[in-house]
Amino acid sequence: MIKRSISLLVVLGFVLIFWKMLTNWLPMTDLHGVAKEYVSREPDELGAVNVVTAIVVTYRGLDTLGEVSVLFLAATGVALLLRRRGKKIGAGKRKRPSSEFLQTGTALLTPFIIMFGVYIFINGHLSAGGGFQGGAVVASAMLFLLLTFPGYKFKHTVLNWIESISGASYVIVGILGILLAGGFLDNRILPLGEYGKILSAGAIPVIYIFIGLKVGTELAGILENLKHEH
Amino acid sequence: MTIVLGIGFILMLIGFWGLLTRRNMIKMVLSIAIAETGLQLIIIAIGFIKGRTAPILNSDVLKLEGVLKVVDPVPQALVLTAIVIGVAVNALMLTFIIRLYQQKKSLDISDYRAMKW
């Protein structure tokens, strides 16, 4: 009981803090400082239509590299902790296969979901979207496959190679930025092209394709590792 | 946007309350996820400016006068990062729970006292 009342006190303290924050909050009316600079300089400087993409991939590109590393470390941690210790789990009992509807629907829809994911990460610099979102959509197609066909095995060599090559290429593109343009992960190593076209904004689409492939394969790996433990 | 900010704060409070009172580890992870969602809503709401559009400069007007027409893009970029890190951390926490459950067949946090001081 005493624990419960301490918890209540702590939460009430947060209520007080949040209430003060909520009542004293003044909505923003203008862009200031760094946001203003980003929005006004970005179209001429980097040529990406989506300002959020320009910030994530180029202005704050190093943070995104760190983010991708955190995701990679988490995926590695999951794989390491759930490593199979030789024994087969659930190999003895046969499960009822999924229904005809689910199987046909999955076979029909999976390629389109993957295509949609790829569309999202290729168009990341033009519309709302990008590598992380597209990668998550690709991984959801993989989840769909795993739910319908529990015995489905991904080709691990292919997944690992895609993941490693896209991760390494991301860093190489970043280093090319130091050598050929203004700094690490600078997108102006490729011509900026015509504003608003798919082949524009320099290296941003290239980087987002690598990020999308890497995130998609990594999340698929996490899902498959978690699937084995049922 | 005050409403969204309020919903964000309420979600964070629900998450904190769950984290402090639940003993089931999966529920604790869910509480962290709820608090995370609240925080993301708050950050997005802070960057919102009334009457403005998304920071996608897809017309000439927006390209020239974007500073006067779009909301703050920096919080949105931050939340994108926060969501991805949140997913990774949640997956890792659930994996730890799976391993702990395989050791002791219990999901109650008070059954694991080996690291308690």
PDB file of C-alpha atoms in Angstrom, chain B:
ATOM      1  CA  MET B   1      -3.076  22.242 -30.638  1.00  0.00           C
ATOM      2  CA  THR B   2      -3.493  22.664 -26.876  1.00  0.00           C
ATOM      3  CA  ILE B   3      -5.753  19.599 -27.051  1.00  0.00           C
ATOM      4  CA  VAL B   4      -3.046  17.507 -28.706  1.00  0.00           C
ATOM      5  CA  LEU B   5      -0.543  18.747 -26.147  1.00  0.00           C
ATOM      6  CA  GLY B   6      -2.958  17.770 -23.355  1.00  0.00           C
ATOM      7  CA  ILE B   7      -3.503  14.301 -24.856  1.00  0.00           C
ATOM      8  CA  GLY B   8       0.260  13.890 -25.038  1.00  0.00           C
ATOM      9  CA  PHE B   9       0.652  14.790 -21.360  1.00  0.00           C
ATOM     10  CA  ILE B  10      -2.191  12.423 -20.385  1.00  0.00           C
ATOM     11  CA  LEU B  11      -0.588   9.570 -22.347  1.00  0.00           C
ATOM     12  CA  MET B  12       2.728  10.246 -20.611  1.00  0.00           C
ATOM     13  CA  LEU B  13       1.004  10.164 -17.198  1.00  0.00           C
ATOM     14  CA  ILE B  14      -0.719   6.864 -18.056  1.00  0.00           C
ATOM     15  CA  GLY B  15       2.655   5.468 -19.094  1.00  0.00           C
ATOM     16  CA  PHE B  16       4.347   6.623 -15.857  1.00  0.00           C
ATOM     17  CA  TRP B  17       1.505   5.260 -13.712  1.00  0.00           C
ATOM     18  CA  GLY B  18       1.698   1.895 -15.473  1.00  0.00           C
ATOM     19  CA  LEU B  19       5.463   1.786 -15.132  1.00  0.00           C
ATOM     20  CA  LEU B  20       5.259   2.473 -11.384  1.00  0.00           C
ATOM     21  CA  THR B  21       2.407   0.152 -10.445  1.00  0.00           C
ATOM     22  CA  ARG B  22       2.477  -2.850 -12.825  1.00  0.00           C
ATOM     23  CA  ARG B  23       4.576  -5.884 -11.953  1.00  0.00           C
ATOM     24  CA  ASN B  24       4.136  -7.750 -15.238  1.00  0.00           C
ATOM     25  CA  MET B  25       7.198  -6.942 -17.351  1.00  0.00           C
ATOM     26  CA  ILE B  26       5.329  -6.933 -20.677  1.00  0.00           C
ATOM     27  CA  LYS B  27       2.900  -4.369 -19.235  1.00  0.00           C
ATOM     28  CA  MET B  28       5.878  -2.264 -18.126  1.00  0.00           C
ATOM     29  CA  VAL B  29       7.255  -2.290 -21.679  1.00  0.00           C
ATOM     30  CA  LEU B  30       3.812  -1.299 -22.951  1.00  0.00           C
ATOM     31  CA  SER B  31       3.744   1.574 -20.432  1.00  0.00           C
ATOM     32  CA  ILE B  32       7.084   2.826 -21.738  1.00  0.00           C
ATOM     33  CA  ALA B  33       5.701   2.629 -25.289  1.00  0.00           C
ATOM     34  CA  ILE B  34       2.600   4.638 -24.270  1.00  0.00           C
ATOM     35  CA  ALA B  35       4.707   7.311 -22.553  1.00  0.00           C
ATOM     36  CA  GLU B  36       6.878   7.466 -25.688  1.00  0.00           C
ATOM     37  CA  THR B  37       3.837   8.028 -27.880  1.00  0.00           C
ATOM     38  CA  GLY B  38       2.729  10.874 -25.592  1.00  0.00           C
ATOM     39  CA  LEU B  39       6.138  12.486 -25.788  1.00  0.00           C
ATOM     40  CA  GLN B  40       6.131  12.275 -29.595  1.00  0.00           C
ATOM     41  CA  LEU B  41       2.708  13.953 -29.723  1.00  0.00           C
ATOM     42  CA  ILE B  42       3.984  16.730 -27.442  1.00  0.00           C
ATOM     43  CA  ILE B  43       7.049  17.408 -29.594  1.00  0.00           C
ATOM     44  CA  ILE B  44       4.936  17.538 -32.776  1.00  0.00           C
ATOM     45  CA  ALA B  45       2.401  19.859 -31.090  1.00  0.00           C
ATOM     46  CA  ILE B  46       5.156  22.241 -29.975  1.00  0.00           C
ATOM     47  CA  GLY B  47       6.334  22.648 -33.583  1.00  0.00           C
ATOM     48  CA  PHE B  48       2.835  23.370 -34.898  1.00  0.00           C
ATOM     49  CA  ILE B  49       1.884  26.859 -36.052  1.00  0.00           C
ATOM     50  CA  LYS B  50      -1.804  27.606 -36.580  1.00  0.00           C
ATOM     51  CA  GLY B  51      -2.947  27.931 -40.189  1.00  0.00           C
ATOM     52  CA  ARG B  52       0.257  26.653 -41.769  1.00  0.00           C
ATOM     53  CA  THR B  53       0.969  23.637 -43.938  1.00  0.00           C
ATOM     54  CA  ALA B  54       3.406  20.701 -43.840  1.00  0.00           C
ATOM     55  CA  PRO B  55       7.087  21.513 -44.554  1.00  0.00           C
ATOM     56  CA  ILE B  56       6.958  20.123 -48.096  1.00  0.00           C
ATOM     57  CA  LEU B  57       7.786  22.983 -50.474  1.00  0.00           C
ATOM     58  CA  ASN B  58       6.083  21.607 -53.567  1.00  0.00           C
ATOM     59  CA  SER B  59       4.877  24.850 -55.172  1.00  0.00           C
ATOM     60  CA  ASP B  60       6.563  28.079 -56.222  1.00  0.00           C
ATOM     61  CA  VAL B  61       4.762  30.083 -53.527  1.00  0.00           C
ATOM     62  CA  LEU B  62       5.920  27.711 -50.812  1.00  0.00           C
ATOM     63  CA  LYS B  63       9.423  27.644 -52.261  1.00  0.00           C
ATOM     64  CA  LEU B  64       9.732  31.434 -52.161  1.00  0.00           C
ATOM     65  CA  GLU B  65       7.815  32.216 -48.958  1.00  0.00           C
ATOM     66  CA  GLY B  66       8.166  28.929 -47.119  1.00  0.00           C
ATOM     67  CA  VAL B  67       9.252  30.676 -43.933  1.00  0.00           C
ATOM     68  CA  LEU B  68       5.809  32.280 -43.657  1.00  0.00           C
ATOM     69  CA  LYS B  69       3.762  29.255 -44.760  1.00  0.00           C
ATOM     70  CA  VAL B  70       5.056  26.050 -43.176  1.00  0.00           C
ATOM     71  CA  VAL B  71       5.244  24.615 -39.660  1.00  0.00           C
ATOM     72  CA  ASP B  72       8.536  23.957 -37.870  1.00  0.00           C
ATOM     73  CA  PRO B  73      10.301  20.996 -39.563  1.00  0.00           C
ATOM     74  CA  VAL B  74      12.903  20.418 -36.829  1.00  0.00           C
ATOM     75  CA  PRO B  75      10.567  18.740 -34.248  1.00  0.00           C
ATOM     76  CA  GLN B  76       9.230  16.484 -36.999  1.00  0.00           C
ATOM     77  CA  ALA B  77      12.733  15.334 -37.884  1.00  0.00           C
ATOM     78  CA  LEU B  78      13.424  14.714 -34.183  1.00  0.00           C
ATOM     79  CA  VAL B  79      10.241  12.667 -33.773  1.00  0.00           C
ATOM     80  CA  LEU B  80      11.154  10.553 -36.810  1.00  0.00           C
ATOM     81  CA  THR B  81      14.374   9.654 -35.000  1.00  0.00           C
ATOM     82  CA  ALA B  82      12.548   9.085 -31.703  1.00  0.00           C
ATOM     83  CA  ILE B  83      10.030   6.672 -33.255  1.00  0.00           C
ATOM     84  CA  VAL B  84      12.748   4.492 -34.824  1.00  0.00           C
ATOM     85  CA  ILE B  85      14.829   4.402 -31.636  1.00  0.00           C
ATOM     86  CA  GLY B  86      11.641   3.612 -29.666  1.00  0.00           C
ATOM     87  CA  VAL B  87      10.871   0.600 -31.863  1.00  0.00           C
ATOM     88  CA  ALA B  88      14.438  -0.687 -31.530  1.00  0.00           C
ATOM     89  CA  VAL B  89      14.468  -0.292 -27.735  1.00  0.00           C
ATOM     90  CA  ASN B  90      11.053  -1.940 -27.342  1.00  0.00           C
ATOM     91  CA  ALA B  91      12.150  -4.922 -29.450  1.00  0.00           C
ATOM     92  CA  LEU B  92      15.283  -5.281 -27.319  1.00  0.00           C
ATOM     93  CA  MET B  93      13.311  -5.064 -24.044  1.00  0.00           C
ATOM     94  CA  LEU B  94      10.820  -7.708 -25.216  1.00  0.00           C
ATOM     95  CA  THR B  95      13.748  -9.945 -26.160  1.00  0.00           C
ATOM     96  CA  PHE B  96      15.174  -9.613 -22.645  1.00  0.00           C
ATOM     97  CA  ILE B  97      11.752 -10.565 -21.263  1.00  0.00           C
ATOM     98  CA  ILE B  98      11.615 -13.655 -23.503  1.00  0.00           C
ATOM     99  CA  ARG B  99      15.019 -14.775 -22.219  1.00  0.00           C
ATOM    100  CA  LEU B 100      14.097 -14.114 -18.574  1.00  0.00           C
ATOM    101  CA  TYR B 101      10.852 -16.035 -18.994  1.00  0.00           C
ATOM    102  CA  GLN B 102      12.741 -18.994 -20.448  1.00  0.00           C
ATOM    103  CA  GLN B 103      14.970 -19.012 -17.350  1.00  0.00           C
ATOM    104  CA  LYS B 104      12.372 -18.772 -14.575  1.00  0.00           C
ATOM    105  CA  LYS B 105       8.958 -19.152 -16.248  1.00  0.00           C
ATOM    106  CA  SER B 106       7.708 -15.966 -14.605  1.00  0.00           C
ATOM    107  CA  LEU B 107       6.824 -12.528 -15.955  1.00  0.00           C
ATOM    108  CA  ASP B 108       6.613 -10.866 -12.520  1.00  0.00           C
ATOM    109  CA  ILE B 109       9.424  -8.367 -11.981  1.00  0.00           C
ATOM    110  CA  SER B 110       9.604  -9.143  -8.230  1.00  0.00           C
ATOM    111  CA  ASP B 111      10.705 -12.718  -8.985  1.00  0.00           C
ATOM    112  CA  TYR B 112      13.988 -11.405 -10.351  1.00  0.00           C
ATOM    113  CA  ARG B 113      16.027 -10.227  -7.384  1.00  0.00           C
ATOM    114  CA  ALA B 114      19.514 -11.300  -8.464  1.00  0.00           C
ATOM    115  CA  MET B 115      20.517  -7.783  -9.539  1.00  0.00           C
ATOM    116  CA  LYS B 116      18.649  -5.970  -6.761  1.00  0.00           C
ATOM    117  CA  TRP B 117      20.634  -4.090  -4.099  1.00  0.00           C
TER     118      TRP B 117
END
